[in-house]
Amino acid sequence: MKKINFTLILVLIITLFGTSCEKPFNIFSVEDDIQFGLQFDQEIKTNGNFVILDEGQYQEAYNMLNQFTTKLLATGKVEYANKFHWKVRIIKDDATVNAFAVPGGYLYFYTGLIKTLDNEAQFVGVIAHEMAHVARRHSTSQLTKAYGIDLMLSMLIGNNKNEWVKIAAQLASGLAELKFSRNDEFEADKYAVIYTYPTEWDARGVAKFFEKMDSQSVTPVFLSTHPADKDRISAVNKEWNSLGGKQGEYFENRYIQFINALP
Ligand SMILES: [Zn+2]
């Protein structure tokens, strides 16, 4: 009952201010994010469209990947660092240069992306960027945009599990895609710098990743609708400068070890 009242108040807020708000209002609770992430992850593991590398079989690769995320989460800069699940999975697909994140802290990286990059700093930049989409809760506001407030509300009020499963299935099969706005992308880049800055890695990793993609004329699926790379690179460098311009490590050799731990 309490939740319904709260939701109704939110509807009023959305109706009154929705069009003038720069940022779409997020009607999901943090628990909804986690619930959705769990369902999406279940779907992606079972729907047969993805080969997820087994954690037991590829323990070394997963240990390294988990170290990357653990170090980012330990900075104290990532929102919901202790609340979201922060589960990472590697998708075996060398032909696809892609990564994506869903609410609740579920992050997926294709072997095609990992093998294209040269060093840890670039890859950690991508991880931090995806983490920022989750921690800044861009995904759930995109879900609301994609599916409409009415459906989202009916799902939240009615706790309509079937609808959750259906949407998770659509997203996991690629029938529906969460497209982030230009602002969300710039924000995710900015927070990637903020999250990485206290670590041993160079916090400009995400910009180095864009430079790498440019040099290869590769447009990863998840960058195709994004703002121009050169604008993003200069925004990343500006953020890095404003934090003090500390040079970090790139770890080329360690990154080769990581790639070698993959099939
Ligand atoms: Zn993004």
Tab-separated table of C-alpha atoms and ligand atoms in Angstrom:
chain	number	residue	atom	x	y	z
A	1	MET	CA	0.000	0.000	0.000
A	2	LYS	CA	2.811	2.317	0.970
A	3	LYS	CA	4.547	1.588	-2.316
A	4	ILE	CA	1.422	2.395	-4.367
A	5	ASN	CA	1.020	5.779	-2.689
A	6	PHE	CA	4.630	6.553	-3.224
A	7	THR	CA	4.375	5.519	-6.865
A	8	LEU	CA	1.290	7.680	-7.388
A	9	ILE	CA	3.153	10.651	-6.001
A	10	LEU	CA	5.958	9.893	-8.407
A	11	VAL	CA	3.492	9.786	-11.306
A	12	LEU	CA	2.345	13.258	-10.361
A	13	ILE	CA	5.913	14.475	-10.189
A	14	ILE	CA	6.651	12.949	-13.584
A	15	THR	CA	3.500	14.463	-15.084
A	16	LEU	CA	4.245	17.884	-13.681
A	17	PHE	CA	7.935	18.063	-14.315
A	18	GLY	CA	8.625	15.188	-16.676
A	19	THR	CA	8.980	17.235	-19.816
A	20	SER	CA	11.140	19.944	-18.301
A	21	CYS	CA	13.474	17.592	-16.443
A	22	GLU	CA	16.814	17.197	-18.118
A	23	LYS	CA	17.146	13.745	-16.600
A	24	PRO	CA	14.231	11.315	-16.919
A	25	PHE	CA	12.804	10.494	-13.540
A	26	ASN	CA	13.620	6.981	-12.436
A	27	ILE	CA	10.537	5.148	-11.211
A	28	PHE	CA	12.487	2.018	-10.273
A	29	SER	CA	13.699	1.436	-6.759
A	30	VAL	CA	17.216	0.131	-6.203
A	31	GLU	CA	15.646	-3.249	-5.326
A	32	ASP	CA	13.811	-3.205	-8.679
A	33	ASP	CA	17.158	-2.690	-10.404
A	34	ILE	CA	18.578	-5.749	-8.660
A	35	GLN	CA	15.496	-7.844	-9.393
A	36	PHE	CA	15.603	-6.924	-13.068
A	37	GLY	CA	19.332	-7.655	-13.297
A	38	LEU	CA	18.835	-11.100	-11.804
A	39	GLN	CA	16.106	-11.910	-14.302
A	40	PHE	CA	18.107	-10.585	-17.235
A	41	ASP	CA	21.156	-12.596	-16.177
A	42	GLN	CA	19.058	-15.741	-15.836
A	43	GLU	CA	17.690	-15.139	-19.318
A	44	ILE	CA	21.078	-14.534	-20.930
A	45	LYS	CA	22.492	-17.711	-19.366
A	46	THR	CA	19.656	-19.897	-20.573
A	47	ASN	CA	18.267	-18.503	-23.843
A	48	GLY	CA	20.965	-20.095	-25.996
A	49	ASN	CA	22.019	-16.930	-27.843
A	50	PHE	CA	25.151	-16.399	-25.774
A	51	VAL	CA	28.076	-18.601	-24.837
A	52	ILE	CA	29.064	-17.467	-21.353
A	53	LEU	CA	32.550	-18.593	-20.347
A	54	ASP	CA	32.312	-20.935	-17.393
A	55	GLU	CA	33.785	-19.437	-14.227
A	56	GLY	CA	35.187	-22.761	-13.027
A	57	GLN	CA	36.822	-23.602	-16.334
A	58	TYR	CA	38.272	-20.126	-16.897
A	59	GLN	CA	39.116	-19.359	-13.299
A	60	GLU	CA	42.292	-17.400	-14.081
A	61	ALA	CA	40.522	-15.054	-16.497
A	62	TYR	CA	37.640	-14.506	-14.091
A	63	ASN	CA	40.037	-13.919	-11.176
A	64	MET	CA	41.736	-11.172	-13.146
A	65	LEU	CA	38.456	-9.666	-14.310
A	66	ASN	CA	37.098	-9.717	-10.761
A	67	GLN	CA	40.239	-7.956	-9.557
A	68	PHE	CA	39.582	-5.137	-12.015
A	69	THR	CA	36.035	-4.597	-10.745
A	70	THR	CA	36.963	-5.107	-7.073
A	71	LYS	CA	39.645	-2.421	-7.290
A	72	LEU	CA	37.205	0.021	-8.912
A	73	LEU	CA	34.541	-0.715	-6.286
A	74	ALA	CA	37.095	-0.286	-3.470
A	75	THR	CA	37.714	3.359	-4.413
A	76	GLY	CA	34.555	4.400	-2.590
A	77	LYS	CA	33.560	6.409	-5.671
A	78	VAL	CA	31.064	3.945	-7.181
A	79	GLU	CA	27.476	4.456	-6.071
A	80	TYR	CA	25.798	1.301	-4.728
A	81	ALA	CA	29.193	-0.413	-4.542
A	82	ASN	CA	27.961	-2.536	-1.635
A	83	LYS	CA	24.338	-2.767	-2.705
A	84	PHE	CA	24.356	-3.949	-6.320
A	85	HIS	CA	25.559	-7.439	-7.231
A	86	TRP	CA	28.413	-6.412	-9.552
A	87	LYS	CA	28.536	-9.680	-11.415
A	88	VAL	CA	30.845	-9.888	-14.440
A	89	ARG	CA	30.526	-12.367	-17.282
A	90	ILE	CA	32.600	-13.018	-20.372
A	91	ILE	CA	30.755	-13.824	-23.580
A	92	LYS	CA	32.690	-16.045	-25.977
A	93	ASP	CA	32.382	-14.324	-29.329
A	94	ASP	CA	35.605	-13.137	-30.944
A	95	ALA	CA	33.780	-11.481	-33.832
A	96	THR	CA	31.836	-9.017	-31.698
A	97	VAL	CA	33.490	-5.945	-30.199
A	98	ASN	CA	30.954	-5.161	-27.526
A	99	ALA	CA	30.145	-4.817	-23.856
A	100	PHE	CA	26.941	-4.037	-22.022
A	101	ALA	CA	25.536	-3.579	-18.573
A	102	VAL	CA	22.088	-4.070	-17.108
A	103	PRO	CA	20.527	-2.746	-13.894
A	104	GLY	CA	21.661	-4.152	-10.592
A	105	GLY	CA	25.338	-4.460	-11.575
A	106	TYR	CA	25.441	-7.198	-14.239
A	107	LEU	CA	28.259	-6.535	-16.715
A	108	TYR	CA	28.986	-8.505	-19.887
A	109	PHE	CA	32.171	-8.322	-21.967
A	110	TYR	CA	32.738	-10.025	-25.301
A	111	THR	CA	36.035	-11.805	-25.972
A	112	GLY	CA	36.067	-9.836	-29.270
A	113	LEU	CA	36.357	-6.606	-27.283
A	114	ILE	CA	38.910	-7.901	-24.798
A	115	LYS	CA	41.174	-9.264	-27.539
A	116	THR	CA	41.080	-6.009	-29.539
A	117	LEU	CA	42.529	-3.910	-26.723
A	118	ASP	CA	46.220	-3.363	-25.888
A	119	ASN	CA	46.375	-2.863	-22.154
A	120	GLU	CA	44.549	-3.005	-18.847
A	121	ALA	CA	43.945	0.756	-18.656
A	122	GLN	CA	41.857	0.680	-21.857
A	123	PHE	CA	39.825	-2.286	-20.676
A	124	VAL	CA	39.386	-0.924	-17.148
A	125	GLY	CA	38.162	2.313	-18.775
A	126	VAL	CA	35.427	0.324	-20.554
A	127	ILE	CA	34.551	-1.569	-17.346
A	128	ALA	CA	34.317	1.698	-15.406
A	129	HIS	CA	32.147	3.209	-18.164
A	130	GLU	CA	29.712	0.275	-17.995
A	131	MET	CA	29.731	0.409	-14.186
A	132	ALA	CA	28.822	4.087	-14.383
A	133	HIS	CA	25.728	3.313	-16.508
A	134	VAL	CA	24.622	0.980	-13.705
A	135	ALA	CA	25.657	3.075	-10.712
A	136	ARG	CA	24.221	6.279	-12.213
A	137	ARG	CA	21.119	4.179	-12.946
A	138	HIS	CA	20.897	5.094	-16.627
A	139	SER	CA	19.548	1.675	-17.570
A	140	THR	CA	16.353	1.848	-15.620
A	141	SER	CA	15.528	5.305	-16.893
A	142	GLN	CA	16.149	3.976	-20.421
A	143	LEU	CA	13.803	1.055	-19.731
A	144	THR	CA	11.118	3.532	-18.782
A	145	LYS	CA	11.762	5.440	-21.988
A	146	ALA	CA	11.764	2.301	-24.123
A	147	TYR	CA	8.702	0.613	-22.671
A	148	GLY	CA	6.706	3.581	-21.436
A	149	ILE	CA	5.822	4.695	-17.967
A	150	ASP	CA	2.421	2.941	-18.013
A	151	LEU	CA	3.882	-0.525	-18.481
A	152	MET	CA	6.689	0.109	-16.007
A	153	LEU	CA	4.206	1.338	-13.393
A	154	SER	CA	1.851	-1.584	-13.898
A	155	MET	CA	4.801	-3.904	-13.458
A	156	LEU	CA	6.012	-2.175	-10.327
A	157	ILE	CA	2.610	-1.792	-8.707
A	158	GLY	CA	1.357	-5.201	-9.702
A	159	ASN	CA	4.725	-6.820	-9.167
A	160	ASN	CA	4.093	-8.357	-12.560
A	161	LYS	CA	6.845	-10.935	-12.783
A	162	ASN	CA	5.824	-12.167	-16.243
A	163	GLU	CA	6.354	-8.749	-17.767
A	164	TRP	CA	9.796	-8.507	-16.174
A	165	VAL	CA	10.718	-11.872	-17.622
A	166	LYS	CA	9.361	-10.905	-21.041
A	167	ILE	CA	11.332	-7.673	-21.197
A	168	ALA	CA	14.477	-9.371	-19.907
A	169	ALA	CA	14.035	-11.986	-22.644
A	170	GLN	CA	13.574	-9.341	-25.356
A	171	LEU	CA	16.700	-7.507	-24.275
A	172	ALA	CA	18.734	-10.677	-23.956
A	173	SER	CA	17.765	-11.864	-27.424
A	174	GLY	CA	18.661	-8.506	-28.951
A	175	LEU	CA	15.098	-7.758	-30.030
A	176	ALA	CA	15.110	-4.660	-27.884
A	177	GLU	CA	18.103	-2.560	-27.080
A	178	LEU	CA	18.764	-0.029	-24.409
A	179	LYS	CA	20.114	3.058	-26.099
A	180	PHE	CA	21.622	5.578	-23.801
A	181	SER	CA	21.270	9.289	-24.415
A	182	ARG	CA	24.161	11.529	-25.331
A	183	ASN	CA	24.121	12.974	-21.806
A	184	ASP	CA	24.229	9.502	-20.267
A	185	GLU	CA	27.253	8.619	-22.397
A	186	PHE	CA	29.140	11.746	-21.411
A	187	GLU	CA	28.237	11.122	-17.786
A	188	ALA	CA	29.383	7.488	-17.953
A	189	ASP	CA	32.726	8.647	-19.443
A	190	LYS	CA	33.130	11.268	-16.737
A	191	TYR	CA	32.430	8.800	-13.938
A	192	ALA	CA	34.721	6.244	-15.543
A	193	VAL	CA	37.502	8.789	-14.967
A	194	ILE	CA	36.328	9.471	-11.391
A	195	TYR	CA	36.148	5.748	-10.530
A	196	THR	CA	39.539	4.960	-12.053
A	197	TYR	CA	41.465	7.976	-10.796
A	198	PRO	CA	42.233	6.628	-7.273
A	199	THR	CA	43.466	3.287	-8.691
A	200	GLU	CA	46.844	2.289	-10.122
A	201	TRP	CA	45.540	2.561	-13.705
A	202	ASP	CA	45.683	5.677	-15.833
A	203	ALA	CA	42.220	7.220	-15.543
A	204	ARG	CA	42.224	8.232	-19.224
A	205	GLY	CA	41.784	4.581	-20.173
A	206	VAL	CA	38.342	5.124	-21.650
A	207	ALA	CA	39.739	7.857	-23.972
A	208	LYS	CA	42.594	5.521	-24.969
A	209	PHE	CA	39.936	2.961	-25.793
A	210	PHE	CA	38.205	5.426	-28.174
A	211	GLU	CA	41.564	6.224	-29.782
A	212	LYS	CA	42.210	2.530	-30.266
A	213	MET	CA	38.820	2.032	-31.908
A	214	ASP	CA	39.423	5.042	-34.188
A	215	SER	CA	42.813	3.714	-35.214
A	216	GLN	CA	41.193	0.475	-36.335
A	217	SER	CA	38.101	2.090	-37.851
A	218	VAL	CA	36.080	-0.223	-35.659
A	219	THR	CA	32.751	0.992	-34.410
A	220	PRO	CA	31.640	-1.306	-31.631
A	221	VAL	CA	27.906	-1.901	-31.525
A	222	PHE	CA	27.626	-0.072	-28.252
A	223	LEU	CA	29.408	2.989	-29.632
A	224	SER	CA	27.464	3.264	-32.878
A	225	THR	CA	24.867	5.655	-31.517
A	226	HIS	CA	27.200	7.444	-29.176
A	227	PRO	CA	28.526	11.015	-29.409
A	228	ALA	CA	31.569	11.673	-31.601
A	229	ASP	CA	34.721	10.120	-30.210
A	230	LYS	CA	36.795	13.291	-30.367
A	231	ASP	CA	34.307	15.162	-28.157
A	232	ARG	CA	34.368	12.296	-25.698
A	233	ILE	CA	38.156	12.101	-25.694
A	234	SER	CA	38.499	15.798	-24.911
A	235	ALA	CA	35.819	15.589	-22.184
A	236	VAL	CA	37.688	12.663	-20.590
A	237	ASN	CA	40.994	14.551	-20.695
A	238	LYS	CA	39.342	17.624	-19.187
A	239	GLU	CA	37.918	15.585	-16.301
A	240	TRP	CA	41.300	13.913	-15.731
A	241	ASN	CA	43.007	17.329	-15.655
A	242	SER	CA	40.460	18.711	-13.201
A	243	LEU	CA	41.221	15.827	-10.827
A	244	GLY	CA	44.938	16.675	-10.896
A	245	GLY	CA	46.243	14.978	-14.037
A	246	LYS	CA	47.893	12.033	-12.258
A	247	GLN	CA	49.631	9.610	-14.659
A	248	GLY	CA	48.714	5.997	-14.084
A	249	GLU	CA	49.832	2.583	-15.311
A	250	TYR	CA	48.735	0.761	-18.484
A	251	PHE	CA	50.020	-2.777	-17.759
A	252	GLU	CA	50.510	-4.135	-21.283
A	253	ASN	CA	52.195	-7.367	-20.164
A	254	ARG	CA	49.640	-8.208	-17.520
A	255	TYR	CA	46.927	-7.646	-20.107
A	256	ILE	CA	48.530	-10.209	-22.424
A	257	GLN	CA	48.305	-12.702	-19.562
A	258	PHE	CA	44.609	-11.932	-19.250
A	259	ILE	CA	44.024	-12.485	-22.974
A	260	ASN	CA	46.023	-15.717	-22.826
A	261	ALA	CA	43.719	-16.991	-20.098
A	262	LEU	CA	40.808	-16.816	-22.562
A	263	PRO	CA	39.934	-19.559	-25.049
B	1	ZN	ZN	27.888	3.743	-22.814
